[in-house]
Amino acid sequence: MTGSAPSTDLPLSGKVAIVTGTSRGVGVGIAHELLRAGATVIGCSRGELPGLPGAETVEGGAERSRQWVCDQGQIASIEAFVTRVVEEFGRIDILVNNAGGTVPSPSPEAVPELVQKIQGSPRAADEFERSALFHAFAVQMNLISPLWFALRVYREMRNQDGTGSIVNISSGAGHPAGAPTLVSYGAAKSGLDHLTRSLAIEWGPTARVNCLALGPTMTDNFQQFVLGEDSEGATYFKDVPLGRAGTPAEVGRTVVFLCSGQADYINGTTIEMDGGMLPGVLYENGLKAITDLL
Ligand SMILES: NC(=O)c1ccc[n+]([C@@H]2O[C@H](COP(=O)([O-])OP(=O)(O)OC[C@H]3O[C@@H](n4cnc5c(N)ncnc54)[C@H](OP(=O)(O)O)[C@@H]3O)[C@@H](O)[C@H]2O)c1
């Protein structure tokens, strides 16, 4: 542990947490709330950054955080990152599998080049090949990579005292009602919910494994690629009973709850955190910002 020790009254004081995908968006909100709750947080993303963004806004946050490079699409990168965390901090109490996401596509079988480019999957001139690679990438980033991270972190947790906590960040797109425009992403997130339950059964009491299925959550990408010109969300949020998007900080506070002693007997569950939105209502609105760009 480095830096000034946080008050022992804090719920996660002394805990070491990994959060994936902390260069922007929801991951930053999760990391900040874990820091506020007293944890040491090691975040990661694919590019080099000078530190965890905004950590200095939390008391002692800059000292108790790191931001290191890790590409969760590469097994060797996960191995090197987790090994480094254990070498520097001695243990891992918390893993938040947050990195992920995708972009809506007007049709599953003909993914446009621009949609593929925004998502970041490998390029291909051929429409079938491009679509196939787009869907494979969505499943890799939203299901397989979180499983890889969990497998690697569990190897540490099983050799430690206490019960670790793994939280997977899922999506309302995984609802059994289906996810038109987000077919592979929805299937991957649905798989993540199922994986949560299975790993909880396999790994208790060494680790508790839970999941948070997010509805609309306000980030720069959400603003740009989902709301688009409907920047206040007047059309979008009419289908959300609470009339707004959630915030990364709200997600972070629920993650803190799930990792704290308050949730010691919560295991294998998926909490829907979506303002009460009904399944399947948001896909047309969500696609509009992308079709406007095409
Ligand atoms: N925002 C929403 O409305 C919403 C709704 C439902 C579910 N979710 C879920 O919430 C999570 C976070 O979403 P977000 O909206 O915050 O997305 P975002 O703004 O696109 O941020 C994604 C984060 O993941 C990182 N990342 C991407 N690929 C990575 C890789 N291969 N290895 C390591 N890090 C990687 C990105 O960093 P770099 O690009 O710098 O590597 C970035 O920090 C995702 O799992 C998403 O499915 C979000």
XYZ file of C-alpha atoms and ligand atoms in Angstrom:
342
model
C 0.000 0.000 0.000
C 1.285 3.463 -0.837
C 0.298 7.000 0.140
C -1.627 8.166 3.188
C -3.753 5.393 4.670
C -7.482 6.214 4.480
C -9.663 6.189 7.598
C -10.380 2.649 8.763
C -14.064 3.677 9.102
C -14.394 3.675 5.325
C -16.123 0.549 3.933
C -13.266 -0.508 1.631
C -10.283 0.765 3.581
C -7.196 -1.382 2.853
C -8.798 -3.203 -0.102
C -6.984 -3.455 -3.449
C -9.238 -3.080 -6.495
C -8.718 -3.537 -10.231
C -11.133 -1.654 -12.500
C -10.896 -2.239 -16.259
C -11.618 0.570 -18.725
C -10.783 3.664 -16.653
C -9.576 6.114 -19.315
C -13.095 7.590 -19.600
C -16.792 6.934 -19.021
C -18.363 4.670 -16.415
C -15.019 3.173 -15.332
C -13.784 6.555 -14.090
C -16.914 6.984 -11.941
C -16.467 3.476 -10.496
C -12.780 4.094 -9.762
C -13.496 7.408 -8.000
C -16.201 5.925 -5.767
C -13.935 2.999 -4.828
C -11.224 5.529 -3.918
C -13.742 7.530 -1.854
C -14.650 4.303 -0.039
C -10.985 3.870 0.941
C -9.755 1.312 -1.613
C -6.518 1.424 -3.589
C -7.498 1.366 -7.272
C -5.488 0.165 -10.234
C -7.231 1.097 -13.463
C -6.333 0.181 -17.008
C -6.991 0.988 -20.640
C -5.172 0.424 -23.932
C -3.273 3.723 -24.120
C -0.604 5.156 -21.832
C -1.986 7.834 -19.442
C -0.161 9.849 -16.767
C -2.538 8.609 -14.042
C -6.121 7.614 -13.290
C -8.159 10.504 -14.757
C -9.431 12.858 -12.038
C -8.012 10.799 -9.143
C -6.662 14.005 -7.598
C -10.261 15.186 -7.019
C -10.637 12.501 -4.321
C -8.753 12.988 -1.040
C -5.638 10.772 -1.200
C -6.857 9.496 -4.591
C -3.721 10.262 -6.586
C -1.571 8.391 -4.033
C -3.912 5.394 -3.831
C -4.368 4.914 -7.584
C -2.508 3.782 -10.679
C -3.447 3.796 -14.363
C -1.567 1.159 -16.334
C -1.801 -0.144 -19.878
C -3.691 -3.401 -20.431
C -5.518 -4.623 -23.527
C -8.142 -7.029 -22.259
C -8.305 -8.606 -25.728
C -4.814 -10.111 -25.162
C -4.287 -12.903 -22.620
C -0.602 -11.977 -22.228
C -1.537 -8.378 -21.473
C -3.971 -9.452 -18.715
C -1.318 -11.795 -17.296
C 1.337 -9.054 -17.202
C -1.053 -6.488 -15.692
C -2.387 -8.720 -12.894
C 1.119 -9.968 -12.081
C 2.308 -6.368 -11.756
C -0.604 -5.470 -9.460
C 0.221 -8.369 -7.124
C 3.951 -7.540 -7.186
C 3.279 -3.926 -6.188
C 0.248 -4.279 -3.876
C 0.459 -7.868 -2.604
C -3.153 -8.951 -3.200
C -6.383 -8.279 -5.110
C -9.658 -7.953 -3.196
C -11.885 -6.532 -5.926
C -12.167 -6.898 -9.712
C -14.613 -4.711 -11.634
C -14.979 -5.946 -15.225
C -16.122 -2.646 -16.721
C -14.310 -2.336 -20.098
C -16.630 -3.167 -22.962
C -19.390 -1.678 -25.085
C -20.258 -1.545 -28.770
C -22.090 0.591 -31.336
C -25.613 -0.033 -32.710
C -25.789 -1.253 -36.305
C -28.800 -0.696 -38.616
C -28.668 -4.370 -39.581
C -26.747 -7.332 -38.145
C -25.782 -8.758 -41.559
C -24.473 -5.572 -43.200
C -22.435 -3.651 -40.631
C -21.402 -0.312 -42.210
C -17.696 0.582 -42.328
C -18.248 3.649 -40.135
C -20.001 1.575 -37.446
C -17.134 -0.963 -37.519
C -14.615 1.873 -37.280
C -16.312 3.489 -34.264
C -16.521 0.106 -32.523
C -12.843 -0.609 -33.270
C -13.072 -4.178 -34.601
C -10.708 -5.327 -37.396
C -11.416 -3.788 -40.816
C -12.559 -5.741 -43.870
C -13.699 -4.560 -47.287
C -16.077 -7.495 -47.687
C -19.458 -6.923 -46.011
C -19.853 -10.473 -44.703
C -16.327 -10.579 -43.294
C -16.689 -7.126 -41.737
C -20.003 -8.094 -40.090
C -18.582 -11.377 -38.806
C -15.538 -9.649 -37.281
C -17.735 -6.918 -35.750
C -19.862 -9.479 -33.882
C -16.850 -11.552 -32.816
C -15.268 -8.417 -31.366
C -18.436 -7.569 -29.396
C -18.511 -11.054 -27.869
C -14.771 -10.975 -27.136
C -14.891 -7.604 -25.345
C -18.151 -8.081 -23.430
C -18.003 -11.760 -22.493
C -14.703 -13.533 -23.160
C -12.314 -10.832 -21.920
C -14.236 -10.330 -18.627
C -14.030 -14.134 -18.172
C -10.268 -14.066 -18.880
C -9.795 -11.284 -16.313
C -11.909 -13.107 -13.723
C -9.999 -16.384 -14.263
C -6.645 -14.660 -13.786
C -7.700 -12.659 -10.719
C -9.307 -15.718 -9.110
C -5.882 -17.420 -9.204
C -4.776 -14.732 -6.729
C -7.966 -14.687 -4.663
C -7.832 -18.444 -4.009
C -4.437 -18.021 -2.323
C -5.528 -15.117 -0.084
C -7.497 -14.864 3.148
C -11.042 -13.471 3.081
C -13.664 -13.376 0.341
C -12.898 -11.423 -2.812
C -15.497 -9.554 -4.842
C -15.929 -9.591 -8.626
C -18.444 -7.233 -10.249
C -19.273 -7.559 -13.946
C -20.730 -4.526 -15.727
C -23.524 -5.715 -17.999
C -26.343 -3.995 -19.882
C -30.115 -3.954 -20.244
C -29.338 -5.103 -23.802
C -28.821 -8.551 -22.270
C -32.515 -8.787 -21.323
C -34.284 -11.950 -22.596
C -36.611 -9.657 -24.623
C -33.742 -9.344 -27.143
C -31.688 -6.406 -28.356
C -32.344 -5.394 -31.980
C -29.500 -3.214 -33.386
C -27.207 -4.671 -30.682
C -27.550 -8.388 -31.354
C -24.039 -9.659 -30.527
C -23.536 -7.151 -27.714
C -26.897 -8.154 -26.179
C -26.021 -11.838 -26.475
C -22.605 -11.239 -24.894
C -24.070 -9.268 -21.977
C -26.746 -11.916 -21.474
C -23.884 -14.414 -21.377
C -22.115 -12.236 -18.811
C -25.193 -12.339 -16.540
C -25.228 -16.133 -16.850
C -21.475 -16.391 -16.308
C -21.875 -14.348 -13.119
C -24.244 -16.921 -11.685
C -22.092 -19.889 -12.704
C -18.837 -18.418 -11.369
C -20.567 -17.473 -8.101
C -21.487 -21.137 -7.637
C -18.004 -22.329 -8.613
C -16.009 -19.825 -6.564
C -17.906 -19.215 -3.309
C -16.751 -18.624 -0.595
C -13.372 -17.580 -2.075
C -15.072 -14.901 -4.179
C -18.533 -13.389 -4.494
C -19.446 -12.680 -8.127
C -22.203 -10.190 -8.966
C -23.324 -8.161 -11.942
C -24.794 -4.706 -12.617
C -26.892 -4.415 -15.781
C -26.855 -0.744 -16.733
C -29.469 1.188 -18.607
C -28.546 4.523 -20.215
C -25.580 6.002 -18.332
C -24.299 9.488 -19.189
C -20.781 9.452 -20.631
C -19.137 11.398 -23.470
C -19.629 8.448 -25.855
C -23.253 8.017 -24.802
C -23.846 11.719 -25.436
C -22.193 11.608 -28.872
C -23.133 8.197 -30.248
C -26.504 7.524 -28.600
C -28.188 10.857 -27.885
C -26.653 12.718 -30.834
C -28.755 15.776 -31.684
C -31.279 14.864 -28.964
C -28.616 16.144 -26.549
C -31.032 16.619 -23.627
C -32.512 13.184 -24.298
C -36.077 14.566 -24.613
C -37.071 11.696 -26.925
C -34.773 9.077 -25.474
C -35.646 9.447 -21.793
C -39.425 9.441 -22.252
C -39.135 5.640 -22.065
C -37.206 5.774 -18.789
C -39.573 6.153 -15.804
C -37.002 8.268 -13.927
C -36.725 10.521 -17.016
C -32.936 10.691 -17.186
C -29.752 8.700 -17.625
C -27.858 7.273 -14.684
C -24.429 8.659 -13.842
C -21.043 6.929 -13.565
C -20.925 8.016 -9.892
C -24.248 6.283 -9.200
C -22.879 3.111 -10.781
C -19.733 3.492 -8.687
C -21.702 3.781 -5.434
C -23.577 0.558 -6.233
C -20.260 -1.171 -6.974
C -18.986 0.021 -3.565
C -22.100 -1.431 -1.926
C -21.627 -4.787 -3.701
C -17.959 -4.956 -2.643
C -18.590 -3.892 0.969
C -19.544 -5.865 4.058
C -23.121 -4.602 3.563
C -23.421 -7.073 0.682
C -21.582 -10.009 2.292
C -24.450 -12.413 1.522
C -25.219 -11.144 -1.991
C -23.753 -13.557 -4.526
C -24.485 -14.557 -8.113
C -27.042 -11.843 -8.730
C -27.579 -9.293 -11.514
C -28.958 -5.931 -10.377
C -30.750 -3.895 -13.061
C -29.701 -0.261 -12.742
C -31.707 1.471 -15.427
C -34.179 3.956 -13.953
C -36.920 1.360 -14.425
C -36.848 1.355 -18.249
C -38.844 -1.334 -19.984
C -36.877 -3.901 -21.993
C -36.635 -3.299 -25.706
C -37.965 0.283 -25.763
C -34.801 2.241 -26.482
C -33.298 0.638 -29.570
C -34.837 2.836 -32.284
C -33.850 6.008 -30.439
C -30.384 4.617 -29.794
C -29.841 3.897 -33.473
C -30.840 7.357 -34.676
C -27.583 9.088 -33.742
C -25.636 6.486 -35.744
C -27.911 6.538 -38.820
C -27.648 10.349 -38.815
C -23.862 9.916 -39.166
C -24.036 7.343 -41.985
N -22.806 4.160 -20.999
C -23.918 3.435 -21.080
O -25.004 3.951 -21.337
C -23.874 1.944 -20.816
C -25.097 1.239 -20.831
C -25.086 -0.111 -20.580
C -23.901 -0.762 -20.304
N -22.718 -0.069 -20.318
C -21.486 -0.815 -20.047
O -20.650 -0.065 -19.165
C -19.275 -0.347 -19.448
C -18.521 0.963 -19.660
O -19.122 1.639 -20.760
P -18.827 3.174 -21.082
O -20.108 3.734 -21.558
O -18.081 3.824 -19.988
O -17.842 2.982 -22.357
P -16.692 3.933 -22.936
O -16.953 5.345 -22.598
O -16.532 3.532 -24.351
O -15.394 3.467 -22.116
C -14.890 2.179 -22.294
C -13.612 2.029 -21.500
O -13.067 0.726 -21.767
C -11.723 0.858 -22.213
N -11.387 -0.208 -23.149
C -11.924 -0.439 -24.372
N -11.356 -1.504 -24.938
C -10.445 -1.982 -24.052
C -9.532 -3.062 -24.061
N -9.431 -3.897 -25.115
N -8.733 -3.255 -22.980
C -8.816 -2.418 -21.919
N -9.643 -1.352 -21.851
C -10.462 -1.147 -22.905
C -11.666 2.225 -22.870
O -10.332 2.697 -22.857
P -9.406 2.857 -24.178
O -10.317 3.019 -25.371
O -8.627 4.111 -23.854
O -8.572 1.629 -24.212
C -12.540 3.033 -21.907
O -11.787 3.406 -20.775
C -19.265 -1.266 -20.675
O -19.129 -2.606 -20.261
C -20.637 -1.044 -21.298
O -21.090 -2.145 -22.048
C -22.675 1.272 -20.564
